[in-house]
Amino acid sequence: MPLQVAVQMDPIERVNIEADTTFMMMLEAQARGHGLFIYAADKLALNGGTVLARGRPVTLRAVKGDHHTAGETVVRDLSEFDVVLMRQDPPFDLAYITATYFLEKIHPATLVVNDPAQVRNAPEKLFVTDFPGLQPPTLITSDAEALHDFHVRYGDIVLKPLYGGAGSGVVKLKAGDPNLDALLELHAMIGREPVIAQQFLPAVSKGDKRILLVDGEPVGAINRIPGEGQVRSNLARGGRAEAVELNDRDREICAAISAELKARGLLFVGIDVIGDYLTEINVTSPTGAQQLKRFGGADAATALWDRIEALRGLA
């Protein structure tokens, strides 16, 4: 029996079909006979207790420049769908959080992937702190004095916005770098959120490993190598992907977080590992599935839909 699937995503017209994980998930759903409906997060509405979305039915094809055909725009009650994929990119701001409140009203009768309440309760750079011993020395604060103390103690550090994504706003400060105050002023101009200071890991020059997990189980990994002279390895920031195998430490990290991911209903997660350390647990719209398959690894979209279909009683 086919499922009716709604996908909350960024504009499909801008999708890079050769790299986008959401597109890969949708193609797999379509290949299984499931119907697809797309909408943007800003087209959500809460009318009384009913969650509505203004969007379009869509048919996909893996043809660059001609990858979709959309139907007429209509307003649908999202409770009429079997599955909603919440796949818009961060920033994880109040608009993002509001969308989780809306979608929480239909879950789990309509299966929302990932569980919207848990997406809200597991900000990607905060969630990782729930697992002591897995991450490098890290400080999250708006207190400039504490950040200066951290900088002095650890020397080379990385400064990140707490709710950013895709490597946006990530900078490296060398020991004794005088620019910390100026960077904090820039962060304060953008918002009132704390920042993250983290000990710089020289192992990043060898890559930042993205490991994909489906319902808490590792599917595979890719290694993201920073561009020349760069500290950021994100593919959206010029990093390049290469094949990599999971090592014993990677499996140890996955095992340490697996039960919590399952308990929270976080079905599709991407974690970032540099050397021996877990640096982020990405639960909003993790990427890397196309690159993993291209390098001969597992098909994460297939694994995800196998799990979704089992949860919807189709297995």
Tab-separated table of C-alpha atoms in Angstrom:
chain	number	residue	atom	x	y	z
A	1	MET	CA	0.000	0.000	0.000
A	2	PRO	CA	1.577	3.321	-1.039
A	3	LEU	CA	2.148	6.036	1.532
A	4	GLN	CA	1.279	9.703	1.174
A	5	VAL	CA	4.439	11.667	1.956
A	6	ALA	CA	4.765	15.415	2.553
A	7	VAL	CA	8.217	16.984	2.486
A	8	GLN	CA	8.961	20.250	4.275
A	9	MET	CA	11.986	21.526	2.376
A	10	ASP	CA	13.816	24.440	0.814
A	11	PRO	CA	12.837	25.377	-2.782
A	12	ILE	CA	13.063	22.331	-5.026
A	13	GLU	CA	14.091	24.538	-7.943
A	14	ARG	CA	17.457	25.151	-6.238
A	15	VAL	CA	18.186	21.529	-5.376
A	16	ASN	CA	21.499	20.082	-6.567
A	17	ILE	CA	20.230	16.694	-7.647
A	18	GLU	CA	23.762	15.241	-7.718
A	19	ALA	CA	24.397	15.932	-4.029
A	20	ASP	CA	21.148	16.619	-2.185
A	21	THR	CA	20.121	14.028	0.410
A	22	THR	CA	16.485	15.156	0.503
A	23	PHE	CA	16.190	14.645	-3.261
A	24	MET	CA	17.633	11.153	-2.832
A	25	MET	CA	15.105	10.355	-0.090
A	26	MET	CA	12.257	11.576	-2.291
A	27	LEU	CA	13.413	9.590	-5.319
A	28	GLU	CA	13.518	6.440	-3.201
A	29	ALA	CA	10.019	7.114	-1.868
A	30	GLN	CA	8.729	7.667	-5.406
A	31	ALA	CA	10.399	4.442	-6.618
A	32	ARG	CA	8.440	2.578	-3.942
A	33	GLY	CA	5.180	4.030	-5.239
A	34	HIS	CA	4.663	6.609	-2.503
A	35	GLY	CA	3.033	9.940	-3.375
A	36	LEU	CA	4.998	13.168	-2.814
A	37	PHE	CA	3.802	16.619	-1.771
A	38	ILE	CA	6.245	19.481	-1.131
A	39	TYR	CA	5.903	22.714	0.797
A	40	ALA	CA	8.098	25.345	2.446
A	41	ALA	CA	8.127	25.894	6.204
A	42	ASP	CA	6.766	29.418	5.784
A	43	LYS	CA	3.673	27.937	4.101
A	44	LEU	CA	2.635	26.114	7.269
A	45	ALA	CA	-0.449	27.338	9.089
A	46	LEU	CA	-2.198	26.411	12.317
A	47	ASN	CA	-5.938	26.932	11.934
A	48	GLY	CA	-7.491	26.126	15.277
A	49	GLY	CA	-6.058	22.682	15.932
A	50	THR	CA	-5.499	21.833	12.263
A	51	VAL	CA	-2.033	21.955	10.709
A	52	LEU	CA	-2.226	23.088	7.093
A	53	ALA	CA	0.417	23.422	4.389
A	54	ARG	CA	0.223	25.249	1.079
A	55	GLY	CA	2.204	23.244	-1.439
A	56	ARG	CA	2.252	21.111	-4.570
A	57	PRO	CA	2.237	17.454	-5.516
A	58	VAL	CA	5.475	16.659	-7.304
A	59	THR	CA	7.031	14.042	-9.572
A	60	LEU	CA	10.814	13.743	-9.688
A	61	ARG	CA	13.374	12.510	-12.189
A	62	ALA	CA	17.145	12.382	-12.044
A	63	VAL	CA	17.621	14.779	-14.965
A	64	LYS	CA	19.776	17.817	-14.278
A	65	GLY	CA	17.907	21.000	-15.170
A	66	ASP	CA	14.610	19.128	-15.534
A	67	HIS	CA	14.333	17.263	-12.256
A	68	HIS	CA	10.733	17.847	-11.230
A	69	THR	CA	7.193	18.437	-12.375
A	70	ALA	CA	4.895	20.102	-9.851
A	71	GLY	CA	1.113	20.134	-9.826
A	72	GLU	CA	-1.224	22.958	-8.876
A	73	THR	CA	-0.756	24.687	-5.545
A	74	VAL	CA	-3.261	23.459	-2.970
A	75	VAL	CA	-3.745	23.647	0.787
A	76	ARG	CA	-3.599	20.272	2.537
A	77	ASP	CA	-4.285	19.108	6.067
A	78	LEU	CA	-0.992	17.459	7.058
A	79	SER	CA	-2.796	14.983	9.304
A	80	GLU	CA	-4.062	13.363	6.086
A	81	PHE	CA	-0.510	12.244	5.248
A	82	ASP	CA	1.192	9.073	6.444
A	83	VAL	CA	4.657	10.641	6.690
A	84	VAL	CA	6.126	14.133	6.845
A	85	LEU	CA	9.849	14.590	6.215
A	86	MET	CA	11.092	17.724	8.002
A	87	ARG	CA	14.099	18.566	5.834
A	88	GLN	CA	14.529	22.333	5.577
A	89	ASP	CA	18.038	23.561	6.310
A	90	PRO	CA	18.976	25.537	9.434
A	91	PRO	CA	19.490	28.166	10.868
A	92	PHE	CA	17.760	26.726	13.888
A	93	ASP	CA	15.915	29.927	14.729
A	94	LEU	CA	12.471	30.767	16.104
A	95	ALA	CA	10.877	30.078	12.716
A	96	TYR	CA	12.407	26.596	12.752
A	97	ILE	CA	11.291	26.019	16.326
A	98	THR	CA	7.749	27.203	15.524
A	99	ALA	CA	7.549	24.644	12.724
A	100	THR	CA	8.389	21.913	15.245
A	101	TYR	CA	5.502	23.054	17.473
A	102	PHE	CA	3.102	22.847	14.522
A	103	LEU	CA	4.284	19.412	13.392
A	104	GLU	CA	4.229	18.079	16.937
A	105	LYS	CA	0.436	18.370	16.791
A	106	ILE	CA	0.184	15.672	14.097
A	107	HIS	CA	2.963	13.340	15.269
A	108	PRO	CA	2.960	10.338	15.760
A	109	ALA	CA	-0.402	9.669	14.058
A	110	THR	CA	1.359	11.134	11.061
A	111	LEU	CA	4.977	10.010	11.353
A	112	VAL	CA	7.202	13.094	11.298
A	113	VAL	CA	10.857	12.364	10.534
A	114	ASN	CA	12.605	13.381	12.682
A	115	ASP	CA	10.273	13.620	15.713
A	116	PRO	CA	9.666	17.398	15.839
A	117	ALA	CA	9.695	17.665	19.627
A	118	GLN	CA	13.051	15.927	19.734
A	119	VAL	CA	14.466	18.050	16.921
A	120	ARG	CA	13.526	21.044	19.056
A	121	ASN	CA	14.991	19.478	22.202
A	122	ALA	CA	18.254	18.359	20.599
A	123	PRO	CA	19.980	21.421	19.117
A	124	GLU	CA	22.865	19.944	17.213
A	125	LYS	CA	25.731	21.587	19.063
A	126	LEU	CA	24.060	21.209	22.483
A	127	PHE	CA	22.824	17.619	22.185
A	128	VAL	CA	26.395	16.350	21.924
A	129	THR	CA	27.090	17.571	25.477
A	130	ASP	CA	24.749	14.845	26.782
A	131	PHE	CA	27.531	12.310	26.161
A	132	PRO	CA	30.499	13.098	28.444
A	133	GLY	CA	33.912	12.057	27.218
A	134	LEU	CA	33.022	12.002	23.529
A	135	GLN	CA	33.661	15.629	22.583
A	136	PRO	CA	36.755	17.832	22.810
A	137	PRO	CA	36.965	20.559	25.482
A	138	THR	CA	34.002	22.833	24.746
A	139	LEU	CA	32.537	25.991	26.244
A	140	ILE	CA	29.101	27.420	25.367
A	141	THR	CA	28.498	30.931	26.691
A	142	SER	CA	28.017	34.620	25.995
A	143	ASP	CA	30.432	35.523	28.793
A	144	ALA	CA	33.411	37.221	27.128
A	145	GLU	CA	35.625	36.754	30.177
A	146	ALA	CA	34.962	33.011	30.244
A	147	LEU	CA	35.716	32.797	26.518
A	148	HIS	CA	39.008	34.630	26.987
A	149	ASP	CA	39.946	32.259	29.806
A	150	PHE	CA	39.124	29.286	27.568
A	151	HIS	CA	41.237	30.766	24.753
A	152	VAL	CA	44.216	31.212	27.076
A	153	ARG	CA	43.844	27.702	28.476
A	154	TYR	CA	43.545	25.824	25.200
A	155	GLY	CA	45.457	28.030	22.747
A	156	ASP	CA	44.175	27.304	19.252
A	157	ILE	CA	40.365	27.222	19.351
A	158	VAL	CA	37.403	27.201	17.007
A	159	LEU	CA	34.552	29.665	17.513
A	160	LYS	CA	31.069	28.760	16.181
A	161	PRO	CA	27.571	30.221	16.302
A	162	LEU	CA	25.402	27.987	18.485
A	163	TYR	CA	22.527	27.619	16.029
A	164	GLY	CA	24.289	27.934	12.668
A	165	GLY	CA	24.648	25.278	10.011
A	166	ALA	CA	26.772	24.163	7.052
A	167	GLY	CA	29.886	25.708	8.576
A	168	SER	CA	28.496	29.237	8.529
A	169	GLY	CA	30.364	31.618	10.844
A	170	VAL	CA	32.986	29.073	11.967
A	171	VAL	CA	36.427	30.584	12.546
A	172	LYS	CA	39.754	29.419	13.967
A	173	LEU	CA	41.618	31.565	16.482
A	174	LYS	CA	45.264	30.808	17.107
A	175	ALA	CA	46.776	31.071	20.559
A	176	GLY	CA	47.137	34.743	21.453
A	177	ASP	CA	44.966	35.922	18.543
A	178	PRO	CA	43.690	39.421	19.479
A	179	ASN	CA	40.495	39.192	17.415
A	180	LEU	CA	38.263	37.370	19.887
A	181	ASP	CA	36.546	40.528	21.149
A	182	ALA	CA	35.833	41.741	17.604
A	183	LEU	CA	34.325	38.377	16.665
A	184	LEU	CA	32.139	38.387	19.761
A	185	GLU	CA	30.922	41.867	18.819
A	186	LEU	CA	29.954	40.564	15.367
A	187	HIS	CA	28.080	37.630	16.911
A	188	ALA	CA	26.263	40.041	19.245
A	189	MET	CA	25.162	42.130	16.250
A	190	ILE	CA	23.525	39.039	14.730
A	191	GLY	CA	21.711	37.790	17.839
A	192	ARG	CA	21.764	37.234	21.577
A	193	GLU	CA	22.568	33.524	21.484
A	194	PRO	CA	25.724	32.148	23.110
A	195	VAL	CA	28.661	31.013	21.020
A	196	ILE	CA	30.681	27.814	21.147
A	197	ALA	CA	34.398	27.742	21.789
A	198	GLN	CA	36.033	24.396	21.153
A	199	GLN	CA	39.612	23.252	21.322
A	200	PHE	CA	41.011	23.126	17.786
A	201	LEU	CA	41.647	19.573	16.616
A	202	PRO	CA	44.632	19.369	14.228
A	203	ALA	CA	43.214	16.038	13.004
A	204	VAL	CA	40.684	18.064	10.954
A	205	SER	CA	43.380	18.417	8.279
A	206	LYS	CA	42.868	14.692	7.644
A	207	GLY	CA	39.112	15.155	7.449
A	208	ASP	CA	35.858	15.591	9.315
A	209	LYS	CA	34.014	12.284	9.162
A	210	ARG	CA	30.238	12.384	8.566
A	211	ILE	CA	28.604	9.189	9.814
A	212	LEU	CA	24.959	8.564	8.912
A	213	LEU	CA	22.737	6.617	11.300
A	214	VAL	CA	19.238	5.256	10.698
A	215	ASP	CA	17.284	4.620	13.894
A	216	GLY	CA	20.510	4.685	15.892
A	217	GLU	CA	22.440	2.241	13.698
A	218	PRO	CA	25.422	3.410	11.597
A	219	VAL	CA	24.870	3.028	7.857
A	220	GLY	CA	28.234	4.314	6.671
A	221	ALA	CA	30.497	7.334	6.508
A	222	ILE	CA	32.229	9.781	4.223
A	223	ASN	CA	35.295	11.851	4.991
A	224	ARG	CA	35.139	15.585	4.272
A	225	ILE	CA	38.510	17.191	3.590
A	226	PRO	CA	38.888	20.960	4.059
A	227	GLY	CA	39.898	23.061	1.095
A	228	GLU	CA	43.438	24.435	0.885
A	229	GLY	CA	44.104	26.710	3.847
A	230	GLN	CA	40.599	26.182	5.259
A	231	VAL	CA	39.458	24.986	8.675
A	232	ARG	CA	35.892	24.195	7.553
A	233	SER	CA	35.376	20.862	5.828
A	234	ASN	CA	31.633	21.220	5.099
A	235	LEU	CA	30.817	20.298	1.503
A	236	ALA	CA	28.829	23.541	1.246
A	237	ARG	CA	32.038	25.440	2.124
A	238	GLY	CA	34.382	23.925	-0.417
A	239	GLY	CA	35.265	20.686	1.335
A	240	ARG	CA	35.610	17.564	-0.770
A	241	ALA	CA	34.268	14.136	0.051
A	242	GLU	CA	36.173	10.872	-0.057
A	243	ALA	CA	35.440	7.276	0.850
A	244	VAL	CA	36.225	6.136	4.394
A	245	GLU	CA	35.528	3.125	6.585
A	246	LEU	CA	34.264	3.196	10.137
A	247	ASN	CA	36.995	2.467	12.679
A	248	ASP	CA	36.714	1.097	16.216
A	249	ARG	CA	36.429	4.567	17.770
A	250	ASP	CA	33.656	5.529	15.339
A	251	ARG	CA	31.694	2.420	16.295
A	252	GLU	CA	32.284	3.137	19.968
A	253	ILE	CA	30.842	6.643	19.527
A	254	CYS	CA	27.833	5.312	17.599
A	255	ALA	CA	27.174	2.695	20.270
A	256	ALA	CA	27.319	5.356	22.997
A	257	ILE	CA	24.578	7.463	21.400
A	258	SER	CA	22.470	4.768	19.705
A	259	ALA	CA	19.958	4.083	22.485
A	260	GLU	CA	19.255	7.783	22.999
A	261	LEU	CA	18.691	8.381	19.284
A	262	LYS	CA	16.208	5.505	19.173
A	263	ALA	CA	14.440	6.630	22.342
A	264	ARG	CA	14.001	10.137	20.910
A	265	GLY	CA	12.636	8.966	17.547
A	266	LEU	CA	15.557	10.506	15.661
A	267	LEU	CA	15.419	8.208	12.655
A	268	PHE	CA	17.920	9.961	10.382
A	269	VAL	CA	20.981	11.510	11.993
A	270	GLY	CA	24.405	12.610	10.818
A	271	ILE	CA	27.222	12.861	13.327
A	272	ASP	CA	30.553	14.617	12.818
A	273	VAL	CA	33.748	12.992	14.072
A	274	ILE	CA	37.197	14.573	13.971
A	275	GLY	CA	39.963	12.214	15.038
A	276	ASP	CA	38.704	10.554	18.210
A	277	TYR	CA	36.080	13.179	19.033
A	278	LEU	CA	32.380	13.645	18.362
A	279	THR	CA	31.812	17.321	17.527
A	280	GLU	CA	28.143	17.505	16.428
A	281	ILE	CA	24.966	15.424	16.256
A	282	ASN	CA	22.957	16.720	13.279
A	283	VAL	CA	19.219	16.047	13.528
A	284	THR	CA	17.635	18.720	11.306
A	285	SER	CA	18.569	17.918	7.697
A	286	PRO	CA	21.785	15.859	7.690
A	287	THR	CA	23.514	15.376	4.345
A	288	GLY	CA	26.057	13.019	2.821
A	289	ALA	CA	23.837	10.155	1.635
A	290	GLN	CA	24.511	10.645	-2.080
A	291	GLN	CA	28.266	10.805	-1.571
A	292	LEU	CA	28.166	7.671	0.595
A	293	LYS	CA	26.369	5.697	-2.102
A	294	ARG	CA	28.591	7.122	-4.851
A	295	PHE	CA	31.673	5.776	-3.069
A	296	GLY	CA	30.177	2.299	-2.984
A	297	GLY	CA	28.763	2.507	0.523
A	298	ALA	CA	25.293	1.676	1.747
A	299	ASP	CA	22.169	3.391	0.454
A	300	ALA	CA	21.009	5.460	3.436
A	301	ALA	CA	17.742	6.417	1.724
A	302	THR	CA	16.859	2.754	1.255
A	303	ALA	CA	17.670	2.041	4.903
A	304	LEU	CA	15.519	4.977	6.018
A	305	TRP	CA	12.492	4.003	3.941
A	306	ASP	CA	12.770	0.375	5.062
A	307	ARG	CA	12.498	1.657	8.627
A	308	ILE	CA	9.683	4.127	7.872
A	309	GLU	CA	7.656	1.461	6.083
A	310	ALA	CA	8.132	-0.889	9.035
A	311	LEU	CA	6.877	1.791	11.406
A	312	ARG	CA	3.878	2.406	9.122
A	313	GLY	CA	3.099	-1.304	9.070
A	314	LEU	CA	4.168	-2.047	5.489
A	315	ALA	CA	7.063	-4.393	6.242
